[in-house]
Amino acid sequence: QVQLVESGGGLVQAGGSLRLSCAASGRTFSGYGWGWFRQAPGKEREFVAAISWNGGSTNYADSVKGRFTISRDNAKNTVYLQMNSLKPEDTAVHYCAATAMMIASGYGAYKYWGQGTQVTVSS
């Protein structure tokens, strides 16, 4: 069974930092791109960041550029999202996902999804 499990979410004050992790298991993810998405209550899921399998390409939503960094450790089948200078508008459930494409920003391209981890940023 393919599983993606996020961790690292929590409550942090504005300006603080969190590092999210996503550990994948159940199959080989060689060649897969990875992405992070987030969804606030009552809002649609939105793209946050994506990274290619070899780490050579990354994409970020404009709202997080310069603050967030996506990375991956293929040996551990793990993807990370380092979030700095957090803002209250970053509050959302954050999901990691894997796509057979090299890299993608649209959630329709992602085949595997985690269950999410809550990030709450207080003012």
CSV table of C-alpha atoms in Angstrom, one decimal:
chain,number,residue,atom,x,y,z
A,1,GLN,CA,0.0,0.0,0.0
A,2,VAL,CA,1.4,3.4,-1.0
A,3,GLN,CA,1.5,5.8,1.9
A,4,LEU,CA,2.7,9.4,2.2
A,5,VAL,CA,2.8,10.6,5.8
A,6,GLU,CA,3.3,14.3,6.6
A,7,SER,CA,4.8,15.5,9.9
A,8,GLY,CA,6.2,18.7,11.4
A,9,GLY,CA,3.1,20.9,11.5
A,10,GLY,CA,2.1,22.9,14.5
A,11,LEU,CA,1.4,26.2,16.0
A,12,VAL,CA,3.9,29.0,15.4
A,13,GLN,CA,3.9,32.8,15.8
A,14,ALA,CA,4.1,35.0,12.8
A,15,GLY,CA,7.7,35.3,11.7
A,16,GLY,CA,8.6,31.9,12.9
A,17,SER,CA,9.6,28.8,11.1
A,18,LEU,CA,8.5,25.2,10.6
A,19,ARG,CA,9.9,22.3,8.7
A,20,LEU,CA,7.5,19.8,7.2
A,21,SER,CA,8.5,16.3,6.3
A,22,CYS,CA,6.8,13.8,4.1
A,23,ALA,CA,7.8,10.2,4.2
A,24,ALA,CA,6.7,7.9,1.4
A,25,SER,CA,6.5,4.1,1.3
A,26,GLY,CA,4.9,1.3,-0.5
A,27,ARG,CA,6.6,1.6,-3.9
A,28,THR,CA,9.6,2.9,-5.7
A,29,PHE,CA,9.3,6.7,-6.4
A,30,SER,CA,12.3,6.9,-8.7
A,31,GLY,CA,11.7,9.5,-11.3
A,32,TYR,CA,8.7,11.0,-9.5
A,33,GLY,CA,8.3,14.7,-8.9
A,34,TRP,CA,7.1,15.9,-5.5
A,35,GLY,CA,4.9,18.8,-4.4
A,36,TRP,CA,3.4,20.5,-1.5
A,37,PHE,CA,-0.1,21.9,-1.4
A,38,ARG,CA,-2.2,23.6,1.2
A,39,GLN,CA,-5.9,24.1,1.9
A,40,ALA,CA,-7.5,26.5,4.4
A,41,PRO,CA,-11.1,25.9,5.7
A,42,GLY,CA,-13.6,26.9,3.1
A,43,LYS,CA,-11.0,27.5,0.4
A,44,GLU,CA,-9.7,25.5,-2.5
A,45,ARG,CA,-6.5,23.5,-2.4
A,46,GLU,CA,-3.6,25.6,-3.7
A,47,PHE,CA,-0.1,24.9,-5.0
A,48,VAL,CA,2.8,25.7,-2.7
A,49,ALA,CA,6.0,24.2,-4.1
A,50,ALA,CA,7.2,21.4,-6.3
A,51,ILE,CA,10.6,19.7,-7.0
A,52,SER,CA,11.8,17.4,-9.7
A,53,TRP,CA,13.2,14.0,-8.9
A,54,ASN,CA,16.8,15.0,-9.2
A,55,GLY,CA,16.2,18.3,-7.4
A,56,GLY,CA,17.3,20.3,-10.4
A,57,SER,CA,14.1,22.1,-10.8
A,58,THR,CA,11.8,23.8,-8.3
A,59,ASN,CA,8.6,25.8,-8.6
A,60,TYR,CA,7.0,28.0,-5.9
A,61,ALA,CA,3.8,29.9,-5.6
A,62,ASP,CA,4.3,33.6,-5.7
A,63,SER,CA,3.0,33.9,-2.2
A,64,VAL,CA,5.8,31.8,-0.7
A,65,LYS,CA,8.8,32.7,-2.9
A,66,GLY,CA,11.7,33.7,-0.8
A,67,ARG,CA,10.3,32.3,2.3
A,68,PHE,CA,9.8,28.5,1.6
A,69,THR,CA,12.3,26.0,0.4
A,70,ILE,CA,11.4,22.5,-0.9
A,71,SER,CA,14.0,19.8,-0.9
A,72,ARG,CA,14.1,16.0,-1.1
A,73,ASP,CA,16.2,13.1,0.0
A,74,ASN,CA,15.6,10.3,-2.5
A,75,ALA,CA,17.5,7.8,-0.4
A,76,LYS,CA,15.0,8.3,2.4
A,77,ASN,CA,12.0,8.7,0.1
A,78,THR,CA,11.3,11.9,1.9
A,79,VAL,CA,10.5,15.4,0.8
A,80,TYR,CA,10.7,18.5,3.0
A,81,LEU,CA,9.3,22.0,3.1
A,82,GLN,CA,11.2,24.5,5.1
A,83,MET,CA,8.9,27.4,5.9
A,84,ASN,CA,10.4,30.7,7.2
A,85,SER,CA,8.9,34.1,7.9
A,86,LEU,CA,5.5,32.5,8.4
A,87,LYS,CA,2.5,34.6,8.1
A,88,PRO,CA,-1.1,34.1,9.4
A,89,GLU,CA,-2.3,33.6,5.8
A,90,ASP,CA,0.0,30.5,5.7
A,91,THR,CA,-2.4,28.8,8.1
A,92,ALA,CA,-3.8,25.7,6.4
A,93,VAL,CA,-3.6,21.9,6.2
A,94,HIS,CA,-0.5,21.1,4.2
A,95,TYR,CA,-0.4,18.1,1.9
A,96,CYS,CA,2.5,16.4,0.2
A,97,ALA,CA,2.0,14.6,-3.1
A,98,ALA,CA,3.9,12.6,-5.7
A,99,THR,CA,3.5,12.7,-9.5
A,100,ALA,CA,4.8,10.5,-12.2
A,101,MET,CA,5.7,13.7,-14.1
A,102,MET,CA,9.1,15.2,-13.7
A,103,ILE,CA,7.6,18.2,-12.0
A,104,ALA,CA,4.1,19.7,-11.9
A,105,SER,CA,2.2,22.5,-10.3
A,106,GLY,CA,-1.4,21.4,-10.8
A,107,TYR,CA,-2.9,19.0,-8.3
A,108,GLY,CA,-4.5,17.0,-11.0
A,109,ALA,CA,-1.1,15.7,-12.0
A,110,TYR,CA,-0.5,14.1,-8.6
A,111,LYS,CA,-1.4,10.5,-8.1
A,112,TYR,CA,-0.5,10.0,-4.4
A,113,TRP,CA,-1.4,12.2,-1.5
A,114,GLY,CA,-0.7,12.3,2.2
A,115,GLN,CA,-3.4,13.0,4.8
A,116,GLY,CA,-2.1,16.4,5.7
A,117,THR,CA,-0.5,18.2,8.6
A,118,GLN,CA,-1.9,21.4,10.1
A,119,VAL,CA,0.1,24.6,10.1
A,120,THR,CA,-1.3,27.4,12.2
A,121,VAL,CA,0.4,30.8,12.3
A,122,SER,CA,-0.8,33.2,15.0
A,123,SER,CA,-0.4,36.9,15.0
